[in-house]
mmCIF file of C-alpha atoms in Angstrom:
data_model
loop_
_atom_site.group_PDB
_atom_site.id
_atom_site.type_symbol
_atom_site.label_atom_id
_atom_site.label_comp_id
_atom_site.label_asym_id
_atom_site.label_seq_id
_atom_site.Cartn_x
_atom_site.Cartn_y
_atom_site.Cartn_z
ATOM 1 C CA MET A 1 12.764 -42.059 -26.513
ATOM 2 C CA SER A 2 16.192 -40.565 -25.787
ATOM 3 C CA GLU A 3 19.412 -42.453 -26.373
ATOM 4 C CA ILE A 4 21.235 -43.364 -23.146
ATOM 5 C CA ASP A 5 24.995 -42.958 -23.112
ATOM 6 C CA PRO A 6 26.498 -46.315 -21.987
ATOM 7 C CA THR A 7 29.246 -44.414 -20.172
ATOM 8 C CA ASP A 8 26.682 -42.703 -17.911
ATOM 9 C CA HIS A 9 25.131 -46.054 -17.013
ATOM 10 C CA ALA A 10 28.511 -47.620 -16.240
ATOM 11 C CA LEU A 11 29.656 -44.667 -14.138
ATOM 12 C CA ALA A 12 26.396 -44.687 -12.156
ATOM 13 C CA THR A 13 26.859 -48.392 -11.463
ATOM 14 C CA ILE A 14 30.456 -47.829 -10.361
ATOM 15 C CA ALA A 15 29.350 -45.007 -8.061
ATOM 16 C CA SER A 16 26.725 -47.204 -6.404
ATOM 17 C CA ILE A 17 29.283 -49.971 -5.892
ATOM 18 C CA LEU A 18 31.826 -47.603 -4.378
ATOM 19 C CA GLU A 19 29.199 -46.042 -2.086
ATOM 20 C CA HIS A 20 28.096 -49.440 -0.773
ATOM 21 C CA PRO A 21 31.118 -51.758 -0.949
ATOM 22 C CA GLU A 22 30.650 -55.416 -0.190
ATOM 23 C CA PRO A 23 32.094 -56.470 3.183
ATOM 24 C CA GLY A 24 34.754 -59.099 3.427
ATOM 25 C CA LEU A 25 37.228 -57.847 0.845
ATOM 26 C CA VAL A 26 40.617 -59.266 1.767
ATOM 27 C CA VAL A 27 43.845 -57.818 0.448
ATOM 28 C CA ARG A 28 46.883 -60.018 0.752
ATOM 29 C CA GLU A 29 50.413 -58.754 0.635
ATOM 30 C CA ILE A 30 52.960 -61.058 -0.911
ATOM 31 C CA GLU A 31 56.597 -60.699 -0.046
ATOM 32 C CA ILE A 32 59.155 -61.812 -2.592
ATOM 33 C CA ILE A 33 62.536 -62.719 -1.213
ATOM 34 C CA SER A 34 65.467 -63.110 -3.561
ATOM 35 C CA GLU A 35 67.804 -65.989 -2.976
ATOM 36 C CA THR A 36 71.311 -65.123 -1.847
ATOM 37 C CA GLU A 37 74.082 -67.349 -0.658
ATOM 38 C CA VAL A 38 75.650 -66.386 2.639
ATOM 39 C CA VAL A 39 78.778 -68.050 3.964
ATOM 40 C CA VAL A 40 79.397 -67.296 7.622
ATOM 41 C CA GLY A 41 82.935 -66.368 8.588
ATOM 42 C CA GLU A 42 84.236 -65.535 5.117
ATOM 43 C CA GLN A 43 84.694 -62.056 3.710
ATOM 44 C CA PRO A 44 84.162 -61.604 -0.029
ATOM 45 C CA THR A 45 87.161 -60.585 -2.075
ATOM 46 C CA ALA A 46 87.194 -57.349 -4.043
ATOM 47 C CA GLU A 47 86.676 -59.340 -7.251
ATOM 48 C CA GLU A 48 83.605 -61.090 -5.776
ATOM 49 C CA GLU A 49 82.146 -57.777 -4.592
ATOM 50 C CA HIS A 50 82.679 -56.302 -8.074
ATOM 51 C CA ALA A 51 81.062 -59.377 -9.656
ATOM 52 C CA GLU A 52 78.054 -59.050 -7.311
ATOM 53 C CA GLU A 53 77.637 -55.368 -8.208
ATOM 54 C CA HIS A 54 77.896 -56.224 -11.911
ATOM 55 C CA HIS A 55 75.393 -59.079 -11.446
ATOM 56 C CA ALA A 56 72.960 -56.744 -9.681
ATOM 57 C CA VAL A 57 73.108 -54.360 -12.630
ATOM 58 C CA ASP A 58 72.507 -57.249 -15.044
ATOM 59 C CA GLU A 59 69.352 -58.299 -13.162
ATOM 60 C CA HIS A 60 67.434 -55.309 -14.530
ATOM 61 C CA PRO A 61 66.165 -56.238 -17.971
ATOM 62 C CA VAL A 62 66.840 -53.917 -20.851
ATOM 63 C CA VAL A 63 63.696 -53.131 -22.794
ATOM 64 C CA ASP A 64 63.828 -51.956 -26.378
ATOM 65 C CA GLU A 65 62.019 -48.701 -26.932
ATOM 66 C CA GLN A 66 58.614 -49.300 -28.448
ATOM 67 C CA PRO A 67 55.747 -46.923 -29.043
ATOM 68 C CA LEU A 68 53.084 -46.933 -26.326
ATOM 69 C CA VAL A 69 50.368 -47.552 -28.896
ATOM 70 C CA PRO A 70 51.263 -49.818 -31.798
ATOM 71 C CA ASP A 71 50.621 -48.523 -35.284
ATOM 72 C CA HIS A 72 47.641 -50.194 -36.904
ATOM 73 C CA THR A 73 47.762 -50.542 -40.643
ATOM 74 C CA ASP A 74 44.314 -52.148 -40.536
ATOM 75 C CA ALA A 75 41.840 -50.847 -37.973
ATOM 76 C CA ASP A 76 39.835 -54.110 -37.947
ATOM 77 C CA GLY A 77 40.171 -55.541 -34.439
ATOM 78 C CA TYR A 78 41.506 -52.351 -32.861
ATOM 79 C CA SER A 79 40.149 -52.331 -29.321
ATOM 80 C CA LYS A 80 40.359 -50.443 -26.041
ATOM 81 C CA VAL A 81 38.850 -51.059 -22.624
ATOM 82 C CA GLY A 82 37.576 -48.370 -20.309
ATOM 83 C CA PRO A 83 38.276 -48.026 -16.598
ATOM 84 C CA GLY A 84 36.374 -49.673 -13.815
ATOM 85 C CA PRO A 85 36.705 -52.019 -10.878
ATOM 86 C CA MET A 86 34.676 -54.866 -12.398
ATOM 87 C CA VAL A 87 34.731 -56.560 -15.796
ATOM 88 C CA ALA A 88 30.926 -56.839 -15.741
ATOM 89 C CA ILE A 89 30.529 -53.050 -16.024
ATOM 90 C CA ARG A 90 33.673 -52.142 -17.959
ATOM 91 C CA LEU A 91 33.261 -50.412 -21.318
ATOM 92 C CA LYS A 92 34.943 -51.832 -24.405
ATOM 93 C CA TRP A 93 35.247 -50.398 -27.912
ATOM 94 C CA THR A 94 36.204 -52.625 -30.823
ATOM 95 C CA VAL A 95 36.550 -51.720 -34.504
ATOM 96 C CA HIS A 96 35.100 -54.160 -37.038
ATOM 97 C CA ARG A 97 35.215 -53.989 -40.824
ATOM 98 C CA GLY A 98 31.824 -54.444 -42.414
ATOM 99 C CA ASP A 99 31.035 -56.339 -45.607
ATOM 100 C CA ASP A 100 30.858 -52.965 -47.361
ATOM 101 C CA GLY A 101 34.526 -52.200 -46.568
ATOM 102 C CA GLN A 102 33.587 -49.506 -44.063
ATOM 103 C CA TYR A 103 34.478 -49.618 -40.374
ATOM 104 C CA TYR A 104 32.085 -49.849 -37.427
ATOM 105 C CA VAL A 105 32.784 -49.417 -33.732
ATOM 106 C CA HIS A 106 31.059 -51.828 -31.356
ATOM 107 C CA GLU A 107 30.695 -50.386 -27.851
ATOM 108 C CA THR A 108 29.786 -52.842 -25.081
ATOM 109 C CA ILE A 109 29.414 -52.783 -21.319
ATOM 110 C CA GLY A 110 30.699 -55.997 -19.784
ATOM 111 C CA GLU A 111 31.170 -59.201 -21.704
ATOM 112 C CA GLN A 112 27.569 -60.226 -22.351
ATOM 113 C CA SER A 113 25.903 -56.992 -23.501
ATOM 114 C CA ALA A 114 24.619 -56.295 -26.986
ATOM 115 C CA PRO A 115 26.909 -53.790 -28.719
ATOM 116 C CA VAL A 116 25.951 -50.250 -29.619
ATOM 117 C CA VAL A 117 27.259 -49.900 -33.185
ATOM 118 C CA SER A 118 28.562 -46.616 -34.570
ATOM 119 C CA GLY A 119 29.437 -46.161 -38.221
ATOM 120 C CA PRO A 120 30.090 -46.460 -41.072
ATOM 121 C CA MET A 121 33.392 -44.581 -41.002
ATOM 122 C CA THR A 122 36.933 -44.735 -42.341
ATOM 123 C CA SER A 123 39.582 -46.757 -40.526
ATOM 124 C CA GLU A 124 41.266 -43.578 -39.228
ATOM 125 C CA ALA A 125 37.943 -42.193 -37.996
ATOM 126 C CA ALA A 126 37.109 -45.475 -36.257
ATOM 127 C CA VAL A 127 40.450 -45.567 -34.420
ATOM 128 C CA ARG A 128 40.058 -41.888 -33.477
ATOM 129 C CA PHE A 129 36.495 -42.621 -32.258
ATOM 130 C CA VAL A 130 37.747 -45.450 -30.018
ATOM 131 C CA ASP A 131 40.623 -43.366 -28.638
ATOM 132 C CA GLU A 132 38.407 -40.347 -27.911
ATOM 133 C CA HIS A 133 35.720 -42.408 -26.183
ATOM 134 C CA GLU A 134 38.287 -44.278 -24.111
ATOM 135 C CA ASP A 135 39.965 -40.996 -23.073
ATOM 136 C CA GLU A 136 36.575 -39.498 -22.154
ATOM 137 C CA ALA A 137 35.632 -42.579 -20.106
ATOM 138 C CA HIS A 138 38.921 -42.393 -18.184
ATOM 139 C CA ARG A 139 38.436 -38.656 -17.576
ATOM 140 C CA ARG A 140 34.890 -39.158 -16.312
ATOM 141 C CA PHE A 141 35.896 -42.130 -14.166
ATOM 142 C CA GLU A 142 38.701 -40.149 -12.513
ATOM 143 C CA LEU A 143 36.313 -37.242 -11.927
ATOM 144 C CA LEU A 144 33.763 -39.572 -10.353
ATOM 145 C CA ARG A 145 36.417 -41.291 -8.253
ATOM 146 C CA SER A 146 37.763 -37.995 -6.932
ATOM 147 C CA GLU A 147 34.219 -36.824 -6.187
ATOM 148 C CA ILE A 148 33.504 -40.015 -4.254
ATOM 149 C CA ALA A 149 36.825 -39.726 -2.416
ATOM 150 C CA GLY A 150 35.947 -36.136 -1.521
ATOM 151 C CA ARG A 151 32.559 -37.201 -0.216
ATOM 152 C CA SER A 152 34.039 -39.984 1.891
ATOM 153 C CA ALA A 153 36.682 -37.617 3.269
ATOM 154 C CA LEU A 154 33.951 -35.115 4.163
ATOM 155 C CA ALA A 155 31.844 -37.873 5.747
ATOM 156 C CA GLU A 156 34.849 -39.022 7.793
ATOM 157 C CA PHE A 157 35.481 -35.421 8.810
ATOM 158 C CA GLU A 158 31.835 -35.054 9.934
ATOM 159 C CA ARG A 159 31.847 -38.444 11.641
ATOM 160 C CA LYS A 160 34.756 -37.393 13.836
ATOM 161 C CA GLY A 161 32.779 -34.330 14.888
ATOM 162 C CA GLU A 162 35.233 -31.888 13.386
ATOM 163 C CA ALA A 163 32.645 -30.126 11.254
#
């Protein structure tokens, strides 16, 4: 019996969902309006205008530079989640330290699936394994999404009778 790659199964499920979307999806746009005080008939002084400009600059928070991926001194608990429109079919990789001191990667699809365990390996190898599998899942998902978008564009083109 051959081993089935969980990524293939998840991508096939995503493709079937995108090919036959459920009707009734509603997207709501939310408009956020900032509060401003307007006094009719008065012109702001130069000092007030300068204070408003300075206040507008202060509204943007300053964020300290941090690395995109935090350094992990201990790989136990290191986790990444793959792409996908639904949690039920999303891939997840989590590193766990075994009783033997070695590291194992648990790969699951959705929240309720039994994990596929890879290992034993060193902490660095486990983190690298998670990163590589997550990168590959994103690459394959984007490839599938562009292929589906190309098919739907071609179908729309044919539907309009332009082919």
